[in-house]
Amino acid sequence: MADAPRRATVGDEPAMSSIFVAWTAFQRRQVSMAPHCGCQTVFFPVARHAGRLAKAWTYLANAWRTWRCLRSARPGVVWVQLPQVPLLWVALLYRALSRSKVSVVADCHNAQLRPPWSRFPLALSSLRRADVVLVHNQAMLAQARALGWPMDHLRVLEDVPPVGKAQAPNGTARRLIARAKPWVVFPGSFAADEPIGEILAAARLAPEICFILTGRIETARRHGHVLDDLPANVVLPGFLPVDAFDDLLREADAVLGLTKVEGIQLSVCNEALGFGRPLVTSDTRLLREMFGAAAVLVDTASPASIAQGCRAALADAGRRSALSVALGQQRLAAWTCDQLAEVQRLLR
């Protein structure tokens, strides 16, 4: 756990000071949003898979660091990523004790709508005190309504593509991964919803493709993913620093984003658009609506479908890359003019 926050400031100095705090090592969502929202992003990592006592101590330490950060920056708008709910408490306390007007935006990832976080003490009453509450897609909006969330200031703000990332690789990924191309990159986290077994089976069906799966290996074991006897064409580089991860996306001949669960908006899909890479993703209703104009859609449960989809994306890479760039620009324009504009209206 770091002693100081990780900051990423993007864009010109905003007219209204705004800060986005997350208790995690890194999140593409807010970094991509920052230049459009005028935010400075601050990350306070939380120890993964720690015991309850250790995690409680981490939350207390991060709460103090967040408080000091807010008191120093004195932002007029505080965005917080949920989970974790205690981070929202710090933002609400800062607003209550501030001498000037402060708005609090609770940016709720899907986990906030599921136990244990949906049942966390004071979660619902805290959300009702925020000025704006965000979910990431229409499916989550329906779940929030069913949970009794405050609909008068609840809005959808989807992930925004990190446009302008389609640049030449700088060699970082090549130094880490000495494998022949083509590369299909799966930027995952070995979460429970990821079809790791199906991807490994797909790799066995497509030995001419190098499959690169990022993420912490200890998380894979925690969620029951079996990584024994890996196919020879699979690489597990672990959790990568941001600069190495970005270069890996630039090097990718195709980007693979898969989930077993309907309603999950995969950030990797927007990353593929922003980096101008051919996209292969799950044929769920949500992902089809959001990314079907550019992506090759596959059956997540079928290794043969995944292998066939990767081959199709690689065979048509030039056109698929152009489709990703075009859809990224379209999504950015719609996101800015509609969803972000509505959030800004509420803040005003």
Coordinates of C-alpha atoms in Angstrom, one line a residue:
M1 CA 0.0 0.0 0.0
A2 CA 1.4 3.3 -1.1
D3 CA 2.0 6.2 1.4
A4 CA 0.9 8.8 -1.1
P5 CA -1.9 8.8 -3.7
R6 CA -1.3 8.1 -7.3
R7 CA -2.4 11.2 -9.3
A8 CA -3.2 11.5 -13.0
T9 CA -4.1 15.0 -14.2
V10 CA -5.3 15.2 -17.7
G11 CA -6.3 18.2 -19.8
D12 CA -6.3 21.9 -19.1
E13 CA -6.9 23.4 -15.6
P14 CA -10.7 23.2 -15.1
A15 CA -12.8 26.2 -14.4
M16 CA -14.3 24.4 -11.4
S17 CA -11.9 22.3 -9.4
S18 CA -12.9 18.7 -9.4
I19 CA -11.3 15.6 -8.1
F20 CA -12.1 11.9 -8.6
V21 CA -10.9 9.6 -5.8
A22 CA -10.9 5.8 -6.0
W23 CA -9.6 3.3 -3.5
T24 CA -7.9 1.1 -6.1
A25 CA -4.5 0.9 -7.9
F26 CA -5.8 2.1 -11.3
Q27 CA -9.1 2.4 -13.2
R28 CA -9.2 3.3 -16.9
R29 CA -12.8 4.7 -16.6
Q30 CA -12.0 7.8 -14.7
V31 CA -8.7 8.5 -16.4
S32 CA -10.6 8.4 -19.7
M33 CA -13.3 10.7 -18.3
A34 CA -10.9 13.2 -16.7
P35 CA -10.2 15.5 -19.7
H36 CA -14.0 15.7 -20.4
C37 CA -15.0 16.2 -16.8
G38 CA -12.1 18.5 -15.7
C39 CA -11.1 16.1 -13.0
Q40 CA -7.9 15.3 -11.3
T41 CA -7.8 11.6 -10.6
V42 CA -6.4 10.2 -7.4
F43 CA -5.9 6.5 -6.6
F44 CA -5.3 5.0 -3.1
P45 CA -4.6 1.3 -3.5
V46 CA -6.3 -1.3 -1.2
A47 CA -4.5 -4.5 -0.2
R48 CA -6.2 -7.4 -2.1
H49 CA -7.4 -10.5 -0.4
A50 CA -6.5 -9.2 3.1
G51 CA -8.3 -10.3 6.2
R52 CA -11.1 -8.3 7.7
L53 CA -8.9 -6.6 10.3
A54 CA -6.2 -5.7 7.7
K55 CA -8.8 -4.4 5.3
A56 CA -10.5 -2.3 8.0
W57 CA -7.1 -0.8 8.8
T58 CA -6.5 0.0 5.1
Y59 CA -9.9 1.7 4.9
L60 CA -9.1 3.9 7.9
A61 CA -5.7 4.8 6.5
N62 CA -7.2 5.6 3.1
A63 CA -10.0 7.6 4.7
W64 CA -7.4 9.8 6.4
R65 CA -5.4 10.1 3.2
T66 CA -8.6 11.0 1.3
W67 CA -9.5 13.6 3.9
R68 CA -6.1 15.2 3.7
C69 CA -6.2 15.2 -0.1
L70 CA -9.6 16.9 -0.2
R71 CA -8.7 19.5 2.5
S72 CA -5.5 20.3 0.5
A73 CA -7.1 20.5 -3.0
R74 CA -10.4 22.0 -1.8
P75 CA -12.4 20.8 -4.9
G76 CA -15.9 22.1 -5.7
V77 CA -16.9 18.7 -7.0
V78 CA -15.9 15.4 -5.4
W79 CA -16.3 12.2 -7.5
V80 CA -15.9 8.9 -5.7
Q81 CA -15.8 5.4 -7.0
L82 CA -18.1 2.8 -5.3
P83 CA -17.4 0.4 -3.9
Q84 CA -16.2 1.2 -1.3
V85 CA -19.0 2.9 0.7
P86 CA -16.7 4.4 3.4
L87 CA -15.1 6.5 0.7
L88 CA -18.5 8.1 0.1
W89 CA -18.7 8.9 3.8
V90 CA -15.4 10.9 3.7
A91 CA -16.7 12.9 0.7
L92 CA -20.0 13.7 2.4
L93 CA -18.2 14.7 5.6
Y94 CA -16.0 17.0 3.5
R95 CA -19.1 18.6 2.0
A96 CA -20.7 19.0 5.4
L97 CA -17.7 20.8 6.8
S98 CA -16.8 22.9 3.8
R99 CA -17.4 26.6 3.9
S100 CA -18.0 26.8 0.2
K101 CA -20.5 24.8 -2.0
V102 CA -19.4 21.3 -2.7
S103 CA -21.1 18.6 -4.8
V104 CA -20.6 14.9 -4.4
V105 CA -20.9 12.4 -7.2
A106 CA -21.1 8.7 -6.4
D107 CA -19.9 6.7 -9.4
C108 CA -21.3 3.2 -8.7
H109 CA -19.7 0.2 -10.4
N110 CA -21.8 -2.9 -10.8
A111 CA -20.5 -4.5 -7.6
Q112 CA -22.2 -1.8 -5.6
L113 CA -25.5 -3.2 -6.7
R114 CA -24.7 -6.7 -5.5
P115 CA -24.1 -8.1 -2.0
P116 CA -22.1 -7.6 0.1
W117 CA -21.9 -3.9 -1.0
S118 CA -25.6 -3.4 -1.7
R119 CA -26.2 -4.4 1.9
F120 CA -23.3 -2.5 3.4
P121 CA -24.4 -0.5 6.5
L122 CA -25.7 3.0 5.6
A123 CA -25.1 2.4 1.9
L124 CA -28.6 3.4 0.7
S125 CA -28.9 6.4 3.1
S126 CA -25.5 7.6 2.0
L127 CA -26.4 7.3 -1.7
R128 CA -29.5 9.4 -1.0
R129 CA -27.3 12.2 0.4
A130 CA -25.1 12.4 -2.8
D131 CA -25.8 15.1 -5.3
V132 CA -25.5 12.8 -8.2
V133 CA -25.5 9.0 -8.3
L134 CA -24.2 7.2 -11.4
V135 CA -24.5 3.7 -12.8
H136 CA -22.8 2.5 -15.9
N137 CA -25.7 1.2 -18.1
Q138 CA -29.4 0.9 -18.5
A139 CA -29.5 -2.6 -17.0
M140 CA -27.9 -1.4 -13.8
L141 CA -30.4 1.5 -13.8
A142 CA -33.2 -1.0 -13.6
Q143 CA -31.4 -2.9 -10.7
A144 CA -30.9 0.4 -8.9
R145 CA -34.6 1.2 -9.2
A146 CA -35.5 -2.2 -7.7
L147 CA -33.1 -1.6 -4.8
G148 CA -34.8 1.8 -4.0
W149 CA -31.9 4.0 -5.0
P150 CA -32.7 7.8 -5.3
M151 CA -34.0 8.0 -8.9
D152 CA -34.3 11.8 -8.9
H153 CA -30.6 12.2 -9.0
L154 CA -29.6 8.8 -10.5
R155 CA -28.2 8.8 -14.0
V156 CA -26.4 6.5 -16.5
L157 CA -22.9 7.5 -17.4
E158 CA -21.3 4.8 -19.5
D159 CA -17.5 4.2 -19.9
V160 CA -16.0 6.6 -22.5
P161 CA -13.5 5.4 -25.0
P162 CA -9.9 6.7 -24.3
V163 CA -9.7 8.2 -27.8
G164 CA -6.4 9.3 -29.2
K165 CA -4.6 6.2 -28.0
A166 CA -4.0 4.7 -31.5
Q167 CA -0.3 5.4 -31.6
A168 CA 2.8 3.5 -32.6
P169 CA 4.1 1.0 -30.0
N170 CA 7.2 2.0 -28.0
G171 CA 8.7 -1.4 -27.5
T172 CA 7.8 -1.9 -23.8
A173 CA 5.4 -4.8 -24.5
R174 CA 7.9 -6.5 -26.9
R175 CA 10.6 -6.5 -24.2
L176 CA 8.2 -8.2 -21.8
I177 CA 6.7 -10.7 -24.2
A178 CA 9.0 -12.4 -26.7
R179 CA 6.4 -14.2 -28.7
A180 CA 5.6 -14.4 -32.4
K181 CA 2.5 -12.6 -33.6
P182 CA -0.4 -12.5 -34.1
W183 CA -1.3 -11.4 -30.5
V184 CA -4.8 -11.6 -29.1
V185 CA -4.8 -9.7 -25.8
F186 CA -7.4 -10.5 -23.1
P187 CA -7.1 -7.6 -20.6
G188 CA -8.8 -9.3 -17.7
S189 CA -8.6 -9.6 -13.9
F190 CA -9.4 -13.3 -13.6
A191 CA -12.8 -12.3 -12.1
A192 CA -15.5 -14.9 -11.5
D193 CA -17.4 -13.8 -14.6
E194 CA -14.5 -14.3 -17.0
P195 CA -14.5 -17.5 -19.1
I196 CA -10.9 -18.3 -18.5
G197 CA -11.3 -22.1 -19.1
E198 CA -13.1 -21.4 -22.4
I199 CA -10.3 -19.0 -23.5
L200 CA -7.7 -21.6 -22.8
A201 CA -9.7 -24.2 -24.7
A202 CA -10.0 -21.7 -27.6
A203 CA -6.2 -21.2 -27.6
R204 CA -5.7 -25.0 -28.0
L205 CA -8.0 -24.7 -31.1
A206 CA -6.0 -21.9 -32.6
P207 CA -2.3 -22.7 -32.0
E208 CA -1.2 -20.1 -34.6
I209 CA -2.4 -17.3 -32.3
C210 CA -0.6 -16.1 -29.2
F211 CA -3.2 -15.4 -26.4
I212 CA -2.0 -13.0 -23.8
L213 CA -4.2 -12.9 -20.6
T214 CA -3.3 -10.1 -18.1
G215 CA -4.3 -10.0 -14.4
R216 CA -3.1 -11.2 -11.0
I217 CA -2.5 -15.0 -10.9
E218 CA -3.5 -15.1 -7.2
T219 CA -7.0 -13.8 -8.2
A220 CA -7.4 -16.6 -10.7
R221 CA -6.9 -19.2 -8.0
R222 CA -9.2 -17.4 -5.6
H223 CA -12.0 -17.6 -8.2
G224 CA -11.4 -21.2 -9.1
H225 CA -9.8 -20.6 -12.5
V226 CA -7.5 -23.5 -13.3
L227 CA -4.2 -22.4 -14.9
D228 CA -2.4 -25.7 -14.8
D229 CA -1.1 -27.3 -18.1
L230 CA -1.4 -24.0 -20.1
P231 CA -1.3 -24.3 -23.9
A232 CA 2.1 -23.3 -25.4
N233 CA 0.5 -20.3 -27.1
V234 CA -0.8 -18.7 -23.9
V235 CA 1.1 -16.0 -22.0
L236 CA 0.3 -14.8 -18.5
P237 CA 2.3 -11.6 -17.9
G238 CA 0.5 -10.8 -14.6
F239 CA -0.7 -7.4 -13.6
L240 CA 1.1 -4.8 -15.7
P241 CA 2.1 -1.2 -15.0
V242 CA -0.1 1.3 -17.0
D243 CA 2.7 2.2 -19.5
A244 CA 3.4 -1.5 -20.3
F245 CA -0.4 -2.3 -20.4
D246 CA -1.0 0.6 -22.8
D247 CA 1.8 -0.6 -25.1
L248 CA 0.5 -4.1 -25.0
L249 CA -2.9 -2.7 -26.3
R250 CA -1.0 -0.9 -29.1
E251 CA 0.8 -4.1 -30.0
A252 CA -2.4 -6.2 -29.9
D253 CA -3.5 -7.6 -33.3
A254 CA -7.0 -8.0 -31.7
V255 CA -8.4 -7.3 -28.3
L256 CA -10.7 -9.9 -26.6
G257 CA -13.3 -8.9 -24.0
L258 CA -15.5 -11.7 -22.6
T259 CA -18.0 -12.1 -19.8
K260 CA -20.4 -14.9 -18.7
V261 CA -22.8 -12.4 -17.2
E262 CA -25.4 -10.2 -19.0
G263 CA -25.5 -6.5 -18.0
I264 CA -21.7 -6.2 -17.5
Q265 CA -20.2 -3.3 -19.5
L266 CA -16.6 -4.4 -20.2
S267 CA -14.1 -1.5 -20.0
V268 CA -11.8 -3.5 -22.3
C269 CA -14.3 -2.9 -25.1
N270 CA -13.9 0.9 -24.9
E271 CA -10.1 0.4 -24.6
A272 CA -10.2 -1.5 -27.9
L273 CA -12.0 1.4 -29.5
G274 CA -9.7 4.0 -28.0
F275 CA -6.6 2.2 -29.1
G276 CA -8.1 1.4 -32.5
R277 CA -7.8 -2.3 -32.2
P278 CA -10.1 -5.0 -33.7
L279 CA -12.5 -6.1 -31.0
V280 CA -13.9 -9.6 -30.2
T281 CA -16.5 -9.6 -27.4
S282 CA -19.4 -11.6 -25.9
D283 CA -22.7 -11.6 -27.7
T284 CA -24.7 -10.4 -24.8
R285 CA -27.6 -8.0 -25.3
L286 CA -25.8 -5.1 -23.7
L287 CA -22.5 -5.6 -25.5
R288 CA -24.2 -6.2 -28.8
E289 CA -26.1 -2.9 -28.5
M290 CA -23.0 -0.9 -27.4
F291 CA -20.2 -2.4 -29.5
G292 CA -21.9 -4.6 -32.2
A293 CA -21.2 -2.0 -34.9
A294 CA -17.5 -2.7 -34.6
A295 CA -17.0 -6.0 -32.8
V296 CA -16.9 -9.6 -33.8
L297 CA -19.5 -11.2 -31.5
V298 CA -18.9 -14.7 -30.1
D299 CA -20.6 -17.2 -27.9
T300 CA -18.8 -17.0 -24.6
A301 CA -19.5 -20.6 -23.6
S302 CA -18.1 -22.0 -26.9
P303 CA -14.3 -22.2 -27.3
A304 CA -14.8 -22.9 -31.0
S305 CA -16.8 -19.7 -31.4
I306 CA -14.1 -17.7 -29.5
A307 CA -11.3 -19.2 -31.7
Q308 CA -13.4 -18.5 -34.9
G309 CA -14.1 -14.9 -33.8
C310 CA -10.4 -14.2 -33.1
R311 CA -9.5 -15.6 -36.5
A312 CA -12.2 -13.5 -38.2
A313 CA -11.0 -10.3 -36.5
L314 CA -7.3 -11.0 -37.5
A315 CA -8.3 -11.8 -41.1
D316 CA -10.1 -8.5 -41.4
A317 CA -7.9 -6.4 -39.1
G318 CA -7.6 -3.3 -41.2
R319 CA -11.4 -2.8 -41.5
R320 CA -12.0 -3.8 -37.9
S321 CA -9.5 -1.3 -36.7
A322 CA -11.2 1.4 -38.7
L323 CA -14.6 0.4 -37.3
S324 CA -13.2 0.6 -33.8
V325 CA -11.9 4.1 -34.3
A326 CA -15.2 5.3 -35.9
L327 CA -17.3 3.8 -33.2
G328 CA -15.1 5.3 -30.5
Q329 CA -15.6 8.7 -32.0
Q330 CA -19.4 8.2 -32.2
R331 CA -19.6 7.0 -28.6
L332 CA -17.5 9.9 -27.4
A333 CA -19.8 12.4 -29.1
A334 CA -23.0 10.8 -27.8
W335 CA -21.5 10.4 -24.3
T336 CA -20.5 14.1 -24.2
C337 CA -23.6 15.6 -25.6
D338 CA -26.1 13.4 -23.8
Q339 CA -25.0 11.6 -20.7
L340 CA -22.2 13.9 -19.5
A341 CA -24.3 17.0 -20.3
E342 CA -27.1 15.6 -18.1
V343 CA -24.7 15.0 -15.2
Q344 CA -23.3 18.5 -15.5
R345 CA -26.8 19.9 -15.6
L346 CA -27.5 18.2 -12.2
L347 CA -24.3 19.6 -10.8
R348 CA -25.2 23.1 -11.8

